[in-house]
Structures are given as structure tokens and as C-alpha cells.
Coordinates of C-alpha atoms and ligand atoms in Angstrom, one line a residue:
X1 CA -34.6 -9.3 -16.4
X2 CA -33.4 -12.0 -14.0
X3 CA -29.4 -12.4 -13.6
X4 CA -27.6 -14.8 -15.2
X5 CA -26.2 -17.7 -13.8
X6 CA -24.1 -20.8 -15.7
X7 CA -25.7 -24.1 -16.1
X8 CA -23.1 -26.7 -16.1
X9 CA -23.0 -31.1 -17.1
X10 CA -20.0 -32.4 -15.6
X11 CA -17.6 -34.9 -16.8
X12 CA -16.7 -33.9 -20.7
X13 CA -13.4 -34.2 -21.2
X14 CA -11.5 -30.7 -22.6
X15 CA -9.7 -30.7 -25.8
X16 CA -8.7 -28.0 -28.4
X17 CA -6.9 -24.7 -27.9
X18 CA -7.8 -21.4 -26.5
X19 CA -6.9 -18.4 -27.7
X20 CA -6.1 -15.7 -24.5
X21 CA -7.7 -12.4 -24.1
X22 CA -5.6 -9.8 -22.7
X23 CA -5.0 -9.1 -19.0
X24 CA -7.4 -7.4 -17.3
X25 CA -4.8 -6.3 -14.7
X26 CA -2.5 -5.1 -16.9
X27 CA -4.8 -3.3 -19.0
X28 CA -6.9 -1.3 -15.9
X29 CA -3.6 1.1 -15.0
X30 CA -2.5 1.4 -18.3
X31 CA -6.2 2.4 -19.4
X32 CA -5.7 5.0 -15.8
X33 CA -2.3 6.2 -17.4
X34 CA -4.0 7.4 -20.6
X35 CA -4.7 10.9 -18.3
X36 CA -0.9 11.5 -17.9
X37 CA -0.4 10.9 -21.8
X38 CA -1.1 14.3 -24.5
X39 CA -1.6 12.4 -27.5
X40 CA -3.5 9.2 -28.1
X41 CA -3.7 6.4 -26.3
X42 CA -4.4 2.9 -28.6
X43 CA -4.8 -0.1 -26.9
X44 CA -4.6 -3.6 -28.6
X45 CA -6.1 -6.9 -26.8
X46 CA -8.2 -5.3 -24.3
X47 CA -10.4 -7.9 -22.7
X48 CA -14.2 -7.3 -23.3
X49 CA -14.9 -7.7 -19.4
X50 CA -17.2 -5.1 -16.6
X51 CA -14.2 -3.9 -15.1
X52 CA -12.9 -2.1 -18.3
X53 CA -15.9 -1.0 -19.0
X54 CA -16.5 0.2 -15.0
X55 CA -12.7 2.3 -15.7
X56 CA -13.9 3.4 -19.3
X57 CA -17.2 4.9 -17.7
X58 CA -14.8 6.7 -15.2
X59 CA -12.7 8.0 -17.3
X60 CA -15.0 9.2 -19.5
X61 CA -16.3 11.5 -16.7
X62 CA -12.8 12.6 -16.1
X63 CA -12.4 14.2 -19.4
X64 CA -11.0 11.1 -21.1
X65 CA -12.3 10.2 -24.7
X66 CA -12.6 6.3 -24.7
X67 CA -13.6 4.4 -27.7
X68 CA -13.4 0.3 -28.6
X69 CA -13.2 -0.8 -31.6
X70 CA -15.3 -4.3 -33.0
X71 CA -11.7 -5.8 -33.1
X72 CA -11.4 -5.0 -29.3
X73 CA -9.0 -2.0 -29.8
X74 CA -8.9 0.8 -26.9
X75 CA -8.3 4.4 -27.8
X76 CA -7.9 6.9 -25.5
X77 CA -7.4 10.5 -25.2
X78 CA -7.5 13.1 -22.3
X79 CA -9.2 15.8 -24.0
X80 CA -10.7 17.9 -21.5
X81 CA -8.6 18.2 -18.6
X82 CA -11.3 20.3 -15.5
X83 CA -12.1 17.4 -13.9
X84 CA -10.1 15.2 -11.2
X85 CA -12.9 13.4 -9.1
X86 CA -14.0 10.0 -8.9
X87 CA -16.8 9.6 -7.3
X88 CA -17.7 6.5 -4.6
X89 CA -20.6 5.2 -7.3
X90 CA -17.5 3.9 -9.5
X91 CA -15.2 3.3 -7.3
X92 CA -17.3 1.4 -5.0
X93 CA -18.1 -0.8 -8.0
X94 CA -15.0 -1.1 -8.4
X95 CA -11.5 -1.1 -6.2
X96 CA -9.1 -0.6 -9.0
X97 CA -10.2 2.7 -9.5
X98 CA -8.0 4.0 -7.2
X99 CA -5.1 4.1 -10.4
X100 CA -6.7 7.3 -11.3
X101 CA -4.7 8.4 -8.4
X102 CA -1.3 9.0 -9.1
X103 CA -1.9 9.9 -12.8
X104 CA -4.7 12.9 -12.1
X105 CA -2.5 13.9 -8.9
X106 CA 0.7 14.2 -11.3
X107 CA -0.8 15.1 -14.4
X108 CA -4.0 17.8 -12.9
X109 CA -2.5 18.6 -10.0
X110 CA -5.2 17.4 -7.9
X111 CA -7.3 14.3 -6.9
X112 CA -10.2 13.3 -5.0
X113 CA -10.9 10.1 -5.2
X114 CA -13.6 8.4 -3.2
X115 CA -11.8 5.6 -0.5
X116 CA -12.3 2.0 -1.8
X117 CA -14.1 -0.2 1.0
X118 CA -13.1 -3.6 1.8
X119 CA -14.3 -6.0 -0.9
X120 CA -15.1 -10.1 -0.7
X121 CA -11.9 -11.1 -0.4
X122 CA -11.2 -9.2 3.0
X123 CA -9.6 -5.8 3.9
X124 CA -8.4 -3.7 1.5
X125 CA -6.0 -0.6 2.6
X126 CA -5.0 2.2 0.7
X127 CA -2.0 3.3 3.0
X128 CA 0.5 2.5 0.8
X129 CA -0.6 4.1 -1.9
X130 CA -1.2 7.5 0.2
X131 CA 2.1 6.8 1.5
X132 CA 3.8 7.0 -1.7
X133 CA 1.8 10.3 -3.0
X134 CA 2.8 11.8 0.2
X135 CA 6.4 10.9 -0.2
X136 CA 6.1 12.5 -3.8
X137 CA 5.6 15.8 -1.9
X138 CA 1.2 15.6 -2.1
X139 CA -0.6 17.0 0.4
X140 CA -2.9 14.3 0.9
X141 CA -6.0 14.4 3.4
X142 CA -9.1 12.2 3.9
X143 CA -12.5 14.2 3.7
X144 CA -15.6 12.8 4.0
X145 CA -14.5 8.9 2.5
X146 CA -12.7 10.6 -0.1
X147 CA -8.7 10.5 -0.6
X148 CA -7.9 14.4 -1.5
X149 CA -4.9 15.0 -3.1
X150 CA -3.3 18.1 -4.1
X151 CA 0.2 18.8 -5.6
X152 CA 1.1 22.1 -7.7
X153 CA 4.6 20.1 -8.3
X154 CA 5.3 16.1 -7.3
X155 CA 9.0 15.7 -6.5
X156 CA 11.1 12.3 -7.1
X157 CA 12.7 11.0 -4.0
X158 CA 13.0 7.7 -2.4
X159 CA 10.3 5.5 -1.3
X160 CA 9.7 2.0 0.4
X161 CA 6.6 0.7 -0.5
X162 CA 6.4 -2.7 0.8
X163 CA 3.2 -3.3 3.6
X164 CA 3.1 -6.3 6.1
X165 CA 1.9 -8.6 3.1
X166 CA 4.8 -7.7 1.2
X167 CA 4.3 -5.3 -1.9
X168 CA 1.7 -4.0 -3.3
X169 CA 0.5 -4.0 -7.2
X170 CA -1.6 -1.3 -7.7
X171 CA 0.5 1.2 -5.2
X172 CA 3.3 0.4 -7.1
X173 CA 1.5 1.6 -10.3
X174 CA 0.4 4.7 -8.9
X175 CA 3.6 5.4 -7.4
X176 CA 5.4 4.8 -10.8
X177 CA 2.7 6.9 -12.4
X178 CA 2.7 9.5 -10.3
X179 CA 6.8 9.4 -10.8
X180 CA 6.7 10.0 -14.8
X181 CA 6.3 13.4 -14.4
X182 CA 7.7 14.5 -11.1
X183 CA 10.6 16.7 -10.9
X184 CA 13.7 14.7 -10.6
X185 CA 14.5 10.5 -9.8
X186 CA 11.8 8.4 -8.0
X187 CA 13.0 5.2 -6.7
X188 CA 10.6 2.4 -5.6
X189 CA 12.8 0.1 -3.4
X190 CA 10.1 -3.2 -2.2
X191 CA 8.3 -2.7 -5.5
X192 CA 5.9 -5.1 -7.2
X193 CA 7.6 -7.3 -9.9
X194 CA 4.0 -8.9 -11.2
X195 CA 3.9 -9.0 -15.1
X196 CA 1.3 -6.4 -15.2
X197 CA 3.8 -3.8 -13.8
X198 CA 6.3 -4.9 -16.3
X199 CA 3.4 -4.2 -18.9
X200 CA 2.7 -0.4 -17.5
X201 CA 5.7 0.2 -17.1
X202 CA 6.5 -0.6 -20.6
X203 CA 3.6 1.2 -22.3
X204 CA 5.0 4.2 -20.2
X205 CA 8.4 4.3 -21.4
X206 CA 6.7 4.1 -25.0
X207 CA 5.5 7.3 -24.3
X208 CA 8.4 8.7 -23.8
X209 CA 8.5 8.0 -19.6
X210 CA 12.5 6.8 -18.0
X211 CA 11.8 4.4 -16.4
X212 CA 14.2 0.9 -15.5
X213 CA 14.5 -1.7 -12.6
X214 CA 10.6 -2.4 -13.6
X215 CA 10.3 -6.3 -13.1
X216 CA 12.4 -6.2 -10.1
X217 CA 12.1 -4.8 -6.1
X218 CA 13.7 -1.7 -7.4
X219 CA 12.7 0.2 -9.9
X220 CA 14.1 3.8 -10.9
X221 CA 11.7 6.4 -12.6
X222 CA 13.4 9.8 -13.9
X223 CA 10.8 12.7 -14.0
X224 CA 10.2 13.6 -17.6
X225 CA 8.1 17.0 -18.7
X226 CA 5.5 15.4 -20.7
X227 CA 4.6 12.2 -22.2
X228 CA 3.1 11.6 -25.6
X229 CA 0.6 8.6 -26.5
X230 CA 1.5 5.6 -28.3
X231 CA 0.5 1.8 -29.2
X232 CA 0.4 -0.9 -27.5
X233 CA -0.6 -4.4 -26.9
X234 CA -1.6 -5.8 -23.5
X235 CA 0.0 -9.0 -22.6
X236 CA -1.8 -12.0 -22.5
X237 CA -3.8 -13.1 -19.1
X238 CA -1.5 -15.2 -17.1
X239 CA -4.3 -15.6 -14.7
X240 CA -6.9 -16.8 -17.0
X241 CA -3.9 -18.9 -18.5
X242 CA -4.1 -20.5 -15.2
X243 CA -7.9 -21.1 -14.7
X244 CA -7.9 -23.1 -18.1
X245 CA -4.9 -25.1 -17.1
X246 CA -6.6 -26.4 -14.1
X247 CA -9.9 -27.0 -16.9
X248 CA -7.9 -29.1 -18.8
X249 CA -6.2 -31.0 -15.7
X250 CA -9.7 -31.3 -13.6
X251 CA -11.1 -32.8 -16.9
X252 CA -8.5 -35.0 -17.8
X253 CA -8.3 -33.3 -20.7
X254 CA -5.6 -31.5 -23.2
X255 CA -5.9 -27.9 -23.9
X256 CA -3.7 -25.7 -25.8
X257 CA -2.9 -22.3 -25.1
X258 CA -2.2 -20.7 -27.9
X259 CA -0.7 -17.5 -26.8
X260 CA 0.5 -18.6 -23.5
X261 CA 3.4 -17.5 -21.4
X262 CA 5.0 -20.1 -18.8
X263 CA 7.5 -17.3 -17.6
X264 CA 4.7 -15.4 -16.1
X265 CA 3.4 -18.4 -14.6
X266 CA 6.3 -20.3 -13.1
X267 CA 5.2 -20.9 -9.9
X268 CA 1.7 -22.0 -10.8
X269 CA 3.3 -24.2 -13.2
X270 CA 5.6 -26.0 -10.6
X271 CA 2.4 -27.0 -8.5
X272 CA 0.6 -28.0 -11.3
X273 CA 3.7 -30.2 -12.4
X274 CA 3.7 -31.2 -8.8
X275 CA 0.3 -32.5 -8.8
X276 CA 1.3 -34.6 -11.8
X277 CA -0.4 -31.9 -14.5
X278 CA 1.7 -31.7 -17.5
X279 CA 2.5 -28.1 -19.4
X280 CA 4.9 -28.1 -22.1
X281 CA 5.9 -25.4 -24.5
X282 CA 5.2 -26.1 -28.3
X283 CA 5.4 -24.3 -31.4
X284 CA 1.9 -24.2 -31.1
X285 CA 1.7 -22.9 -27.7
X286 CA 1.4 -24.1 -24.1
X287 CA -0.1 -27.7 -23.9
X288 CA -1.5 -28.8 -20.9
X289 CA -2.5 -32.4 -20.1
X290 CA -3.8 -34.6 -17.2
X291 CA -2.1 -37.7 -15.6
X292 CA -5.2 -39.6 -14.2
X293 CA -3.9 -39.9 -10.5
X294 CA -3.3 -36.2 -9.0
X295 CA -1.0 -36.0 -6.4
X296 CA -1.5 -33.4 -3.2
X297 CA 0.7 -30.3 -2.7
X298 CA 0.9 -27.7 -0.3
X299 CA 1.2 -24.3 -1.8
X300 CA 1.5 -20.6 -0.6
X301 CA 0.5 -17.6 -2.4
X302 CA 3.3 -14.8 -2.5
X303 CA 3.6 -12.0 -4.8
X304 CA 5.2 -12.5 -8.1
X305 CA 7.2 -14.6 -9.0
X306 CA 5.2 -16.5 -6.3
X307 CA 2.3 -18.7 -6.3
X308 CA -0.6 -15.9 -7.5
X309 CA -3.6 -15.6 -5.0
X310 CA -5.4 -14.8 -8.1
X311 CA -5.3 -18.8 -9.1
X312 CA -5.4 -19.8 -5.2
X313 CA -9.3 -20.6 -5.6
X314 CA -8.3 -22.1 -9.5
X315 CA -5.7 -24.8 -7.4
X316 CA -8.0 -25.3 -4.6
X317 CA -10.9 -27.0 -6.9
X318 CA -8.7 -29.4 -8.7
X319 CA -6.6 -30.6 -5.4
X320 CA -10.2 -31.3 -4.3
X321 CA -9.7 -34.6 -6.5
X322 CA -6.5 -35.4 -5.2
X323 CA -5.3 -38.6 -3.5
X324 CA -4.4 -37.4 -0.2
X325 CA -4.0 -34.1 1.7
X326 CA -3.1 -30.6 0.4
X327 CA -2.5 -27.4 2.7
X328 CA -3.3 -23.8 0.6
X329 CA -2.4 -21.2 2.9
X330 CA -3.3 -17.0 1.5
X331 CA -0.4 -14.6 2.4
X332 CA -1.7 -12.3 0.2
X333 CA -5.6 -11.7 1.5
X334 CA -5.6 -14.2 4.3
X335 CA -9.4 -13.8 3.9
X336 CA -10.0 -15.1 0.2
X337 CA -11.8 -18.5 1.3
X338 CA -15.3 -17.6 0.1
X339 CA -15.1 -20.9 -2.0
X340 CA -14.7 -23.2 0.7
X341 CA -17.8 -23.2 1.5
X342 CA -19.6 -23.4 -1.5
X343 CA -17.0 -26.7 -2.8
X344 CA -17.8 -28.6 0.7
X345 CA -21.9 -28.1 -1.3
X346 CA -20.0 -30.2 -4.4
X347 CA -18.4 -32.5 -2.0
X348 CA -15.6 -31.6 -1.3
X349 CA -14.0 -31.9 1.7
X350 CA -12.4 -28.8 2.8
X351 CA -11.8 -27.2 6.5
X352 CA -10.6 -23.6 7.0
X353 CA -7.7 -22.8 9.8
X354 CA -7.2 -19.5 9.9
X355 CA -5.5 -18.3 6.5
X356 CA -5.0 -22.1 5.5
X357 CA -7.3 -24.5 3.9
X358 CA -6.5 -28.4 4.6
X359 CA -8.2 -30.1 1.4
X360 CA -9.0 -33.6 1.6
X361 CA -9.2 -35.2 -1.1
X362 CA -12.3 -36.8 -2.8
X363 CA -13.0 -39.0 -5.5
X364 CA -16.0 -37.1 -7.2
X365 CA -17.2 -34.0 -6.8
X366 CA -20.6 -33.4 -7.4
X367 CA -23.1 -31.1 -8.8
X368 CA -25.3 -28.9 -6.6
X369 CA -26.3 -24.8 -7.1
X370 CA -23.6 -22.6 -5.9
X371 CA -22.7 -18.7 -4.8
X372 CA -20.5 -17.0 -6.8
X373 CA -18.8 -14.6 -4.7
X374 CA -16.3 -12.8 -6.0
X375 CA -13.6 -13.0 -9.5
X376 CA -11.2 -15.9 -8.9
X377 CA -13.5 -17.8 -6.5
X378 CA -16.4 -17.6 -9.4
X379 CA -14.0 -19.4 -11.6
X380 CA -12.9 -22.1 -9.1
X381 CA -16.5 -23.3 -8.6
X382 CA -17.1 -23.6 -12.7
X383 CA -14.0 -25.9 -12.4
X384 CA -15.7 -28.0 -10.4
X385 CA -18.7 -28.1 -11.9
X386 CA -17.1 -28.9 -15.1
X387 CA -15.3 -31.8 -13.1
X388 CA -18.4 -32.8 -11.2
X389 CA -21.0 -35.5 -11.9
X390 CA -24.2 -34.0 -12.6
X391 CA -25.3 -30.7 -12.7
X392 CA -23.9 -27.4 -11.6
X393 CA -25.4 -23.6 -11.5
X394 CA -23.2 -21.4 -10.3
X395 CA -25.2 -18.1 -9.0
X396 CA -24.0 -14.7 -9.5
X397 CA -21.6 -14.6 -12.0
X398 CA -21.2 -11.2 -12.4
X399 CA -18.5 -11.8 -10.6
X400 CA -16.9 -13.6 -13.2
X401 CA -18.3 -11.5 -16.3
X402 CA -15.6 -8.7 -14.4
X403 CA -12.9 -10.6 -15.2
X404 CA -13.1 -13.1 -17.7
X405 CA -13.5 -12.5 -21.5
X406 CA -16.0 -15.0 -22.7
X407 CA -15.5 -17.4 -20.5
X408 CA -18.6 -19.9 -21.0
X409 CA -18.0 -19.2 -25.2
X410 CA -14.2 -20.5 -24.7
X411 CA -15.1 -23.1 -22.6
X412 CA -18.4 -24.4 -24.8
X413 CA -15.6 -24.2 -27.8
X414 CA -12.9 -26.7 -25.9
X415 CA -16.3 -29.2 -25.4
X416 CA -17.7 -28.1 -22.1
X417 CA -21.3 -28.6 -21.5
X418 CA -21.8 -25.0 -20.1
X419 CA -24.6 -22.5 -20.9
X420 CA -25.5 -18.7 -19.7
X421 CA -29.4 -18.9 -18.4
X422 CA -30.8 -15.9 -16.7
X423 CA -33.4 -16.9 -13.3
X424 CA -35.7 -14.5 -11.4
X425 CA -33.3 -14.2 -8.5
X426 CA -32.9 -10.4 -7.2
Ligands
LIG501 N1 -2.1 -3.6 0.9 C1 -1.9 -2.8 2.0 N2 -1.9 -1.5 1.8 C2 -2.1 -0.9 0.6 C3 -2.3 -1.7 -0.5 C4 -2.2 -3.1 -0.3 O1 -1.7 -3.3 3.1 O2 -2.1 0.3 0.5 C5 -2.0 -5.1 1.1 C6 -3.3 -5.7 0.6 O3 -4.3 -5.7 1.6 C7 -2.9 -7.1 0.3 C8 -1.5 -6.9 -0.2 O4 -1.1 -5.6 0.3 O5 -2.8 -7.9 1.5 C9 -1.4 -6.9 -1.7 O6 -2.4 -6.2 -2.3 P1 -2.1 -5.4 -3.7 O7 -2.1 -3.9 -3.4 O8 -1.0 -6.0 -4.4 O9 -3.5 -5.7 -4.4 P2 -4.1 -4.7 -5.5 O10 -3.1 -4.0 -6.2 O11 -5.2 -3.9 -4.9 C10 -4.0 -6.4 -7.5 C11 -5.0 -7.1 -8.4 C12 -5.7 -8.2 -7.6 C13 -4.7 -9.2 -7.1 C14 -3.7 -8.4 -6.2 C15 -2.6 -9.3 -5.7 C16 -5.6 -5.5 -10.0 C17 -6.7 -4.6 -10.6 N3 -5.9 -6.2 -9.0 O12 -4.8 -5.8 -6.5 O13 -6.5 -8.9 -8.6 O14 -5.3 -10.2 -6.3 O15 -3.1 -7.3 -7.0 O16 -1.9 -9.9 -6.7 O17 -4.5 -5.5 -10.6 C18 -8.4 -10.1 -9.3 O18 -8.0 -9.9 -10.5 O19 -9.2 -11.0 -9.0 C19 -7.8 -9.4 -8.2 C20 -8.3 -9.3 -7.0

């Protein structure tokens, strides 16, 4: 079977409204949590994407009973409790693995978790992360390219967890995890604020977790015995909110989002609005629409309630068609510019300084076969095929089938010219 690739005509305008799946980073730790919870798990809005299914396939070798429903319900339940490894063969597949971390640690006592290796989008440590199991009183050693953790009892104290790119998202989850059931208060000072920590944190305190300050640099967590299951629903992507913003605007089209949220996307928002994109709230949901002329920015990605670096590659392809000069600089992964090369194929006219892109603007982009190479970057160069004149195939989109729910179906429903072919390429 050959892999599948998008075919893409350029140049239909979008129109229509789009219903959003649920986050795919919100719902990975919360998925990872289900080990520290007794009772069951049920998860509404799960996106239908690889990477839940890369976690659910984990789990499920760590003891943890995983079932979807048609309606794209998650339940979960941590039946059998013996084993606390995951192996390099997941976790190499996939990075977020490593929020099995803090909940096995906490909850079994012990972890050994295979090290995540750098990924497309550049380096990716784990210090923090071992940083903040240590601080919880884990004995934490590497053997072999595998973190091994062992704790008989975590104990609360306070941690910074902030890294020389600022905070971190996932570390933050598994220090928050971890926390739930150490013995006394854990506080977090340089924690993550990013929506999907809100929505762990949350789904936590549902189960019966203390935890406050979630949503700001500070956040408080008071040990509790045990925590029970519950229900909940996973908030809506902000990220792929984003990456059909910039459809509608690189289309000159109007899209509505039905279930959108503009206070998790603020930032992205003002840049679009700066461009000259317009996103208004309605009682039908978020509308965006396209001015013809689009104006350059410069933008920076920070974390939340920054510019995402999730939707850094998104921007990039629409300020392609800009009159005049933008500036993206990454403070996040100073190395997530796999794009840039594969846009300059479409036309574009982009040149790479370091951790900052100078765009020039174009008039047309145009179509030409293309690399995926990883998530976000995947999604930036269907942008611009949907924007360019003629025909795109964008290569490799397994990259994309991690994160987004549907995409092409969503798209194809809104009037893009897009279809899934598979080629012979190995
Ligand atoms: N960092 C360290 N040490 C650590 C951890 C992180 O130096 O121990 C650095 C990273 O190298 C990076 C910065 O801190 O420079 C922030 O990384 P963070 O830990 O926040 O990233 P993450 O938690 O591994 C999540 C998302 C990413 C998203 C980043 C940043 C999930 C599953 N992944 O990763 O999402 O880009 O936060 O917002 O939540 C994606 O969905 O395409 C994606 C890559």
C-alpha cells in the first residue's frame, strides 16, 4: 500500500462553518492521567487522530483499559496496575509519551520510561521534567536511554520549572500530576498557563485532585490520597482553530467556527487582525473573513498567552501573500523552519536568519509537490496549496493525520478542492 499524500487545486474560495474537534494537546495528558484515577475515566471530544491512538496503544500495555466509542467518547480505566514501562517503540513514535511520567511515578511508585530523542522541529530536553520528579523526592536515574524513576512516597515542595525558553507544557503536566497525590502542597512557580493545562488541571480537580493558580505562573497543588474518575469534555482545538482561520483568510474566504474560542487565541488573533483578517464573535460562532490587501507583521512565538509556535508555520504561509515584509522569529523551538524550504518550491520568497524568517511577500504562490515534515508545518503547506494556482501534493502527511481530525473531510466540506490519494513512495 503506497502512503498517502493530498492532492490539492488552488484558488476556491472557503465558505461555510466548521465544526472543531477536540484538542489533541489537551486530551494526550489527560488520557496519561487516567493511571492516577481508581474509577473510570470518560472522555468526550477526543479527536480521532495517530497520536491518541499512539497513547491509547501505550496505555493499553500499561494496564490501562481504553475503549472509543462511534461518537468519539474515551473511556479509560487502570485495571491492572504491574506494569510501569514504556518502551522506546512508543515513545519514539511519539514525544508526548513522556506524560506517563509523573502519573505511573506517583500513582505505581515507579517509572521507566524510554528518553524521547530530538524530533523535526529541533532538540527536545527532558530536564525539566526530571527536574521536577526529582524535586518531588524521586530518585531518578538514566539507564540505558531510559528515564528510571522510583519513589515509595512523592513529597510536595516548591519547584521552579521554567527552562531558557521559558516554561514548559508538558513538564508542567507531569509535575502537576505527579503532585495530586504527593504528601503535602506542591507549588509550580514559572508554570505553563496554555489552555491545555487549564483543561488537565480541571479534569483533575473533577476527580477529586486540589489544585488552584492553574492558568497562571503559579499554580498550588495539595496532595490528596486518591483520586476517583469522572467525565469530561476536552476543550476545543485552539490550534486547529487557527489553521482554518488562516484557510479562510489565504482564500479570501469566510469561515465560521462554530465552537471557537478567541480567549484561547488572543494573540493569534491580534496578528491576524493586524494583517487586515477579520474574526468576530457571533452567536453562531467565530467568523473569520478576508480583506483583499494583507498587510505584513512581524510576530514572535512565546508561550501562552503568546503568539503559539504551534500556528508559527499556519502565519508564515499566509504572510507569504502579503504586500511587503514580515519577520517570524521561533522563541519556542528556534529550529521549527522545515517549511521554509518547501514554500520557496510554491514561490514564496522566504530566507532563514537564524531563529527568524524574513518573508517577502509575493503575489501568487504556486503549485508544485511538497515534503511534509512534521504536524504544524504539514498544515502550513496545505494552506498554500489551497491558496496557490495550480496544483499541489503535499508528501507525507502522516504528519498531519497525528494531529488533525479529518482535516481534508472539513476542508472538502468548506469547498476546497482537496483529495487523499495514496502513491508508491516508501
Ligand atoms: N524544554 C526544555 N526542557 C524540558 C522541556 C522543554 O528545555 O525539559 C524546552 C523545549 O525544548 C522548548 C520549550 O522548553 O524550547 C517549550 O517546550 P515544551 O516543554 O512546552 O513543549 P512540550 O510540552 O514538549 C507541547 C506541545 C507541542 C507544542 C509545545 C509548545 C503537546 C503534546 N505538545 O510540547 O505541540 O509545540 O508544547 O507549546 O502538548 C504540536 O502539537 O505540533 C506540538 C509540537
Amino acid at each position: 500500500m503506497g502512503l498517502p499524500y493530498f492532492e490539492i487545486n488552488g484558488g476556491t474560495r472557503l465558505r461555510g462553518a466548521v465544526q472543531l474537534s477536540g484538542a489533541k494537546n489537551a486530551a494526550l495528558p489527560i488520557m496519561a492521567a487516567s493511571i492516577l484515577c481508581e474509577g473510570d475515566v470518560v472522555l468526550r471530544g477526543v479527536p480521532n487522530v495517530s497520536d491518541v491512538r499512539f497513547l491509547g496503544e501505550l496505555l493499553m500495555k500499561l494496564g490501562v483499559h481504553v475503549q472509543r466509542d462511534a461518537d468519539g467518547t474515551l473511556r479509560l480505566n487502570a485495571r491492572d496496575e504491574m506494569n510501569f514501562k514504556a518502551e522506546y517503540d512508543i515513545v519514539r513514535k511519539m514525544r508526548a509519551s513522556i506524560c506517563v511520567l509523573g502519573p505511573l511515578l506517583a500513582k505505581r511508585h515507579q517509572a521507566h520510561v524510554a528518553m524521547p530523542g530530538g524530533c523535526a522541529i529541533g532538540d527536545r530536553p527532558v530536564d525539566l521534567h526530571l527536574r521536577a520528579m526529582r524535586q518531588l523526592g524521586a530518585d531518578v536515574e538514566l539507564v540505558s536511554g531510559d528515564i528510571v524513576a522510583k519513589a515509595k512516597k512523592l513529597r510536595g515542595r516548591e519547584m521552579f520549572l521554567g527552562g531558557p525558553f521559558g516554561s514548559t507544557v508538558l513538564g508542567t503536566a507531569n509535575a502537576m500530576m505527579a503532585a495530586t497525590l504527593a504528601e503535602g502542597t506542591t507549588v509550580i512557580e514559572m508554570a505553563a498557563c496554555e489552555p491545555e493545562v487549564t483543561d488537565l488541571a480541571e479534569f483533575l480537580n473533577k476527580c477529586g485532585a486540589s489544585i488552584t493558580g492553574y492558568g497562571t505562573p503559579r499554580i498550588v497543588v495539595e496532595g490528596v490520597r486518591e483520586l476517583a474518575g469522572c467525565e469530561h469534555q476536552i476543550i476545543p482545538d485552539r490550534i486547529e482553530a487557527g489553521t482554518f482561520m488562516v484557510a479562510a483568510a489565504v482564500t479570501n474566504g469566510e469561515l465560521t467556527l462554530e465552537n471557537g474560542r478567541l480567549d484561547h487565541l488572543m494573540a493569534f488573533v491580534d496578528r491576524l487582525n493586524a494583517v487586515g483578517v477579520n474574526v468576530e464573535k457571533t452567536e453562531k460562532g467565530v467568523v473569520v473573513s478576508s480583506a483583499r490587501r494583507l498587510e505584513p507583521v512581524d510576530v514572535t512565538t512565546q508561550p501562552f498567552p503568546g503568539f503559539p509556535t504551534d500556528l508559527q508555520a499556519q502565519l508564515m504561509a499566509l504572510l507569504c501573500l502579503a504586500d511587503g515584509n514580515s519577520i517570524v522569529t521561533e522563541k519556542i523551538f528556534p529550529d521549527r523552519f522545515l517549511h521554509v524550504a518547501e514554500l520557496n518550491r510554491m514561490g514564496a520568497k522566504l530566507r532563514r536568519e537564524g531563529a527568524t524568517v524574513i518573508v517577502e511577500g509575493v503575489k501568487r504562490l504556486v503549485g508544485a509537490p511538497v515534503m511534509a515534515s512534521d504536524l504544524r508545518a504539514s498544515a502550513a503547506l496545505v494552506l498554500a496549496g489551497l491558496a496557490a494556482r495550480g496544483t499541489t501534493r503535499v508528501h507525507r502527511i502522516y504528519h498531519l493525520d497525528r494531529g488533525y481530525d479529518r482535516f481534508d473531510e472539513k476542508l472538502r466540506a468548506v469547498n476546497a478542492d482537496i483529495v487523499r490519494k495514496e502513491d508508491g513512495e516508501v
